[in-house]
Amino acid sequence: MITIELCDKNPIKSLFFEFPQLISIWPNHLSLLAQDATQQWEANSDENGEIYKIIDHHLGYHVVGITGWWPISDTDAGLRWHGVIQAARRNGISKTALQLLSERLQNNYDFLHEVAYTPNAAHYFEKNGFFRSLDIEKNKKIITSAEGGEIVLTKPLLKI
């Protein structure tokens, strides 16, 4: 079973220090960005959105990834750093975590946006229900809100 568990805001016990395996999810320069963004969220009580640990319960309680979101507007949420450690990939864990996160957001937002740094990352999200956004003005707003990235992908969230 795969679940996502909300992280506490705790600047002293950062998620990446508590679970150092998360550092290996992305290439070094992107991992540093992910760590900085996570630590900023943990330390700032005014920082909106949420960060979740992705947990694999199949062989015990193992943190195998990270996901989360931040608000962009009344209708749009951004996908925070989302990834799974190498050893847990190709098992549907990331896809399940994206679905669980989408279910948590669907009654409050219409769209979830990913701002990918690489074509490979964009391709992954396209395989998981996101499409490339062609709205240039909205894309600029989303990239500015994300403070980086190049390729904006959008996933409609269905209301229940």
PDB file of C-alpha atoms in Angstrom:
ATOM      1  CA  MET A   1       0.000   0.000   0.000  1.00  0.00           C
ATOM      2  CA  ILE A   2       1.198   3.503  -0.858  1.00  0.00           C
ATOM      3  CA  THR A   3       0.137   6.531   1.177  1.00  0.00           C
ATOM      4  CA  ILE A   4       1.089  10.177   1.475  1.00  0.00           C
ATOM      5  CA  GLU A   5       1.602  11.683   4.915  1.00  0.00           C
ATOM      6  CA  LEU A   6       1.581  15.408   5.626  1.00  0.00           C
ATOM      7  CA  CYS A   7       4.922  16.735   6.880  1.00  0.00           C
ATOM      8  CA  ASP A   8       5.204  18.944   9.910  1.00  0.00           C
ATOM      9  CA  LYS A   9       6.596  22.418   9.698  1.00  0.00           C
ATOM     10  CA  ASN A  10       9.767  21.978  11.696  1.00  0.00           C
ATOM     11  CA  PRO A  11      12.853  23.981  10.708  1.00  0.00           C
ATOM     12  CA  ILE A  12      15.032  22.014  13.143  1.00  0.00           C
ATOM     13  CA  LYS A  13      14.193  18.536  11.825  1.00  0.00           C
ATOM     14  CA  SER A  14      14.153  19.016   8.054  1.00  0.00           C
ATOM     15  CA  LEU A  15      12.644  16.275   5.910  1.00  0.00           C
ATOM     16  CA  PHE A  16      15.817  15.890   3.821  1.00  0.00           C
ATOM     17  CA  PHE A  17      17.950  15.464   6.948  1.00  0.00           C
ATOM     18  CA  GLU A  18      15.508  13.037   8.555  1.00  0.00           C
ATOM     19  CA  PHE A  19      15.276  10.990   5.328  1.00  0.00           C
ATOM     20  CA  PRO A  20      18.583  11.506   3.483  1.00  0.00           C
ATOM     21  CA  GLN A  21      17.567   9.034   0.750  1.00  0.00           C
ATOM     22  CA  LEU A  22      15.384  11.825  -0.670  1.00  0.00           C
ATOM     23  CA  ILE A  23      18.509  13.734  -1.713  1.00  0.00           C
ATOM     24  CA  SER A  24      19.168  11.108  -4.396  1.00  0.00           C
ATOM     25  CA  ILE A  25      15.873  11.625  -6.257  1.00  0.00           C
ATOM     26  CA  TRP A  26      17.110  14.376  -8.588  1.00  0.00           C
ATOM     27  CA  PRO A  27      20.482  15.340 -10.062  1.00  0.00           C
ATOM     28  CA  ASN A  28      22.589  17.262  -7.549  1.00  0.00           C
ATOM     29  CA  HIS A  29      21.755  20.826  -8.668  1.00  0.00           C
ATOM     30  CA  LEU A  30      18.004  20.077  -8.693  1.00  0.00           C
ATOM     31  CA  SER A  31      18.221  18.210  -5.394  1.00  0.00           C
ATOM     32  CA  LEU A  32      19.702  21.336  -3.806  1.00  0.00           C
ATOM     33  CA  LEU A  33      16.772  23.385  -5.134  1.00  0.00           C
ATOM     34  CA  ALA A  34      14.317  20.814  -3.733  1.00  0.00           C
ATOM     35  CA  GLN A  35      16.019  20.871  -0.332  1.00  0.00           C
ATOM     36  CA  ASP A  36      16.041  24.664  -0.201  1.00  0.00           C
ATOM     37  CA  ALA A  37      12.370  24.915  -1.183  1.00  0.00           C
ATOM     38  CA  THR A  38      11.388  22.293   1.379  1.00  0.00           C
ATOM     39  CA  GLN A  39      13.381  23.948   4.155  1.00  0.00           C
ATOM     40  CA  GLN A  40      11.823  27.309   3.289  1.00  0.00           C
ATOM     41  CA  TRP A  41       8.344  25.783   3.609  1.00  0.00           C
ATOM     42  CA  GLU A  42       9.262  24.015   6.868  1.00  0.00           C
ATOM     43  CA  ALA A  43      10.651  27.178   8.455  1.00  0.00           C
ATOM     44  CA  ASN A  44       7.985  29.643   7.329  1.00  0.00           C
ATOM     45  CA  SER A  45       4.596  29.347   9.016  1.00  0.00           C
ATOM     46  CA  ASP A  46       3.186  31.745   6.396  1.00  0.00           C
ATOM     47  CA  GLU A  47       4.294  29.536   3.479  1.00  0.00           C
ATOM     48  CA  ASN A  48       1.154  28.090   1.914  1.00  0.00           C
ATOM     49  CA  GLY A  49       0.513  24.654   0.551  1.00  0.00           C
ATOM     50  CA  GLU A  50       1.641  21.309   1.869  1.00  0.00           C
ATOM     51  CA  ILE A  51       4.472  18.803   1.600  1.00  0.00           C
ATOM     52  CA  TYR A  52       3.913  15.062   1.935  1.00  0.00           C
ATOM     53  CA  LYS A  53       6.160  12.073   2.456  1.00  0.00           C
ATOM     54  CA  ILE A  54       5.405   9.241   0.033  1.00  0.00           C
ATOM     55  CA  ILE A  55       5.337   6.034   2.062  1.00  0.00           C
ATOM     56  CA  ASP A  56       5.572   2.437   0.860  1.00  0.00           C
ATOM     57  CA  HIS A  57       3.956   0.102   3.397  1.00  0.00           C
ATOM     58  CA  HIS A  58       4.687  -3.116   1.477  1.00  0.00           C
ATOM     59  CA  LEU A  59       7.867  -3.900   3.381  1.00  0.00           C
ATOM     60  CA  GLY A  60       7.241  -1.747   6.414  1.00  0.00           C
ATOM     61  CA  TYR A  61       7.042   1.993   6.846  1.00  0.00           C
ATOM     62  CA  HIS A  62       9.519   3.361   4.308  1.00  0.00           C
ATOM     63  CA  VAL A  63       9.697   6.948   3.066  1.00  0.00           C
ATOM     64  CA  VAL A  64      10.414   6.549  -0.643  1.00  0.00           C
ATOM     65  CA  GLY A  65       9.550   9.980  -1.980  1.00  0.00           C
ATOM     66  CA  ILE A  66       8.165  13.455  -1.594  1.00  0.00           C
ATOM     67  CA  THR A  67       5.300  15.412  -3.128  1.00  0.00           C
ATOM     68  CA  GLY A  68       3.209  18.457  -2.354  1.00  0.00           C
ATOM     69  CA  TRP A  69       1.537  21.559  -3.668  1.00  0.00           C
ATOM     70  CA  TRP A  70       1.320  25.325  -3.331  1.00  0.00           C
ATOM     71  CA  PRO A  71      -1.517  27.712  -4.275  1.00  0.00           C
ATOM     72  CA  ILE A  72      -1.100  29.753  -7.446  1.00  0.00           C
ATOM     73  CA  SER A  73      -4.615  31.218  -7.641  1.00  0.00           C
ATOM     74  CA  ASP A  74      -8.161  30.404  -6.571  1.00  0.00           C
ATOM     75  CA  THR A  75      -8.380  27.755  -9.298  1.00  0.00           C
ATOM     76  CA  ASP A  76      -4.757  26.670  -9.735  1.00  0.00           C
ATOM     77  CA  ALA A  77      -2.297  24.733  -7.563  1.00  0.00           C
ATOM     78  CA  GLY A  78       1.333  24.021  -8.352  1.00  0.00           C
ATOM     79  CA  LEU A  79       2.973  20.644  -7.845  1.00  0.00           C
ATOM     80  CA  ARG A  80       5.895  20.994  -5.446  1.00  0.00           C
ATOM     81  CA  TRP A  81       8.967  18.844  -5.862  1.00  0.00           C
ATOM     82  CA  HIS A  82       7.599  15.390  -6.678  1.00  0.00           C
ATOM     83  CA  GLY A  83       9.821  12.341  -6.879  1.00  0.00           C
ATOM     84  CA  VAL A  84      10.573   8.805  -5.773  1.00  0.00           C
ATOM     85  CA  ILE A  85      13.953   7.292  -4.920  1.00  0.00           C
ATOM     86  CA  GLN A  86      15.591   5.167  -7.626  1.00  0.00           C
ATOM     87  CA  ALA A  87      15.102   1.839  -5.799  1.00  0.00           C
ATOM     88  CA  ALA A  88      11.334   2.384  -5.629  1.00  0.00           C
ATOM     89  CA  ARG A  89      10.781   3.494  -9.231  1.00  0.00           C
ATOM     90  CA  ARG A  90       8.835   1.604 -11.886  1.00  0.00           C
ATOM     91  CA  ASN A  91       6.375   0.238  -9.329  1.00  0.00           C
ATOM     92  CA  GLY A  92       3.566   2.771  -9.779  1.00  0.00           C
ATOM     93  CA  ILE A  93       4.428   4.556  -6.528  1.00  0.00           C
ATOM     94  CA  SER A  94       4.794   8.001  -8.072  1.00  0.00           C
ATOM     95  CA  LYS A  95       1.601   7.599 -10.087  1.00  0.00           C
ATOM     96  CA  THR A  96      -0.300   6.537  -6.961  1.00  0.00           C
ATOM     97  CA  ALA A  97       1.096   9.483  -4.990  1.00  0.00           C
ATOM     98  CA  LEU A  98       0.043  11.902  -7.765  1.00  0.00           C
ATOM     99  CA  GLN A  99      -3.451  10.411  -7.685  1.00  0.00           C
ATOM    100  CA  LEU A 100      -3.687  10.687  -3.895  1.00  0.00           C
ATOM    101  CA  LEU A 101      -2.527  14.303  -4.017  1.00  0.00           C
ATOM    102  CA  SER A 102      -4.985  15.098  -6.826  1.00  0.00           C
ATOM    103  CA  GLU A 103      -7.828  13.630  -4.761  1.00  0.00           C
ATOM    104  CA  ARG A 104      -6.891  15.884  -1.834  1.00  0.00           C
ATOM    105  CA  LEU A 105      -6.920  18.971  -4.065  1.00  0.00           C
ATOM    106  CA  GLN A 106      -9.861  18.310  -6.377  1.00  0.00           C
ATOM    107  CA  ASN A 107     -12.527  20.001  -4.247  1.00  0.00           C
ATOM    108  CA  ASN A 108     -10.482  23.195  -3.844  1.00  0.00           C
ATOM    109  CA  TYR A 109      -8.709  23.625  -7.189  1.00  0.00           C
ATOM    110  CA  ASP A 110      -9.523  23.065 -10.847  1.00  0.00           C
ATOM    111  CA  PHE A 111      -5.971  22.488 -12.100  1.00  0.00           C
ATOM    112  CA  LEU A 112      -2.659  21.129 -10.846  1.00  0.00           C
ATOM    113  CA  HIS A 113       0.421  22.466 -12.657  1.00  0.00           C
ATOM    114  CA  GLU A 114       3.902  20.991 -12.913  1.00  0.00           C
ATOM    115  CA  VAL A 115       6.829  23.122 -14.033  1.00  0.00           C
ATOM    116  CA  ALA A 116       9.376  20.644 -15.387  1.00  0.00           C
ATOM    117  CA  TYR A 117      13.065  21.422 -15.689  1.00  0.00           C
ATOM    118  CA  THR A 118      13.803  18.806 -18.350  1.00  0.00           C
ATOM    119  CA  PRO A 119      12.047  17.231 -21.351  1.00  0.00           C
ATOM    120  CA  ASN A 120      12.336  13.808 -19.676  1.00  0.00           C
ATOM    121  CA  ALA A 121      10.496  15.065 -16.607  1.00  0.00           C
ATOM    122  CA  ALA A 122       7.840  16.673 -18.822  1.00  0.00           C
ATOM    123  CA  HIS A 123       7.394  13.393 -20.681  1.00  0.00           C
ATOM    124  CA  TYR A 124       6.906  11.532 -17.387  1.00  0.00           C
ATOM    125  CA  PHE A 125       4.143  13.880 -16.286  1.00  0.00           C
ATOM    126  CA  GLU A 126       2.487  13.698 -19.710  1.00  0.00           C
ATOM    127  CA  LYS A 127       2.282   9.922 -19.251  1.00  0.00           C
ATOM    128  CA  ASN A 128       0.513  10.582 -15.948  1.00  0.00           C
ATOM    129  CA  GLY A 129      -2.389  12.776 -16.996  1.00  0.00           C
ATOM    130  CA  PHE A 130      -0.729  16.167 -17.508  1.00  0.00           C
ATOM    131  CA  PHE A 131      -0.703  18.040 -20.819  1.00  0.00           C
ATOM    132  CA  ARG A 132       1.562  20.823 -22.046  1.00  0.00           C
ATOM    133  CA  SER A 133      -0.015  24.182 -21.473  1.00  0.00           C
ATOM    134  CA  LEU A 134      -0.126  26.495 -24.498  1.00  0.00           C
ATOM    135  CA  ASP A 135      -1.388  29.566 -22.606  1.00  0.00           C
ATOM    136  CA  ILE A 136       1.746  31.745 -22.747  1.00  0.00           C
ATOM    137  CA  GLU A 137       0.580  34.354 -20.246  1.00  0.00           C
ATOM    138  CA  LYS A 138      -0.625  31.793 -17.727  1.00  0.00           C
ATOM    139  CA  ASN A 139       2.595  29.801 -18.192  1.00  0.00           C
ATOM    140  CA  LYS A 140       4.650  32.907 -17.319  1.00  0.00           C
ATOM    141  CA  LYS A 141       2.607  33.371 -14.140  1.00  0.00           C
ATOM    142  CA  ILE A 142       3.039  29.704 -13.174  1.00  0.00           C
ATOM    143  CA  ILE A 143       6.813  29.705 -13.825  1.00  0.00           C
ATOM    144  CA  THR A 144       7.173  32.912 -11.805  1.00  0.00           C
ATOM    145  CA  SER A 145       5.186  31.367  -8.976  1.00  0.00           C
ATOM    146  CA  ALA A 146       7.358  28.223  -9.147  1.00  0.00           C
ATOM    147  CA  GLU A 147      10.536  30.342  -9.176  1.00  0.00           C
ATOM    148  CA  GLY A 148      12.005  28.262 -11.970  1.00  0.00           C
ATOM    149  CA  GLY A 149      11.492  25.489 -14.461  1.00  0.00           C
ATOM    150  CA  GLU A 150      10.815  25.628 -18.177  1.00  0.00           C
ATOM    151  CA  ILE A 151       7.934  23.412 -19.297  1.00  0.00           C
ATOM    152  CA  VAL A 152       4.458  23.989 -17.865  1.00  0.00           C
ATOM    153  CA  LEU A 153       2.192  20.973 -17.697  1.00  0.00           C
ATOM    154  CA  THR A 154      -1.396  20.985 -16.492  1.00  0.00           C
ATOM    155  CA  LYS A 155      -3.674  18.332 -15.043  1.00  0.00           C
ATOM    156  CA  PRO A 156      -7.413  19.022 -14.703  1.00  0.00           C
ATOM    157  CA  LEU A 157      -8.745  18.054 -11.284  1.00  0.00           C
ATOM    158  CA  LEU A 158     -12.195  16.512 -11.345  1.00  0.00           C
ATOM    159  CA  LYS A 159     -14.597  17.544  -8.609  1.00  0.00           C
ATOM    160  CA  ILE A 160     -16.276  14.781  -6.629  1.00  0.00           C
TER     161      ILE A 160
END
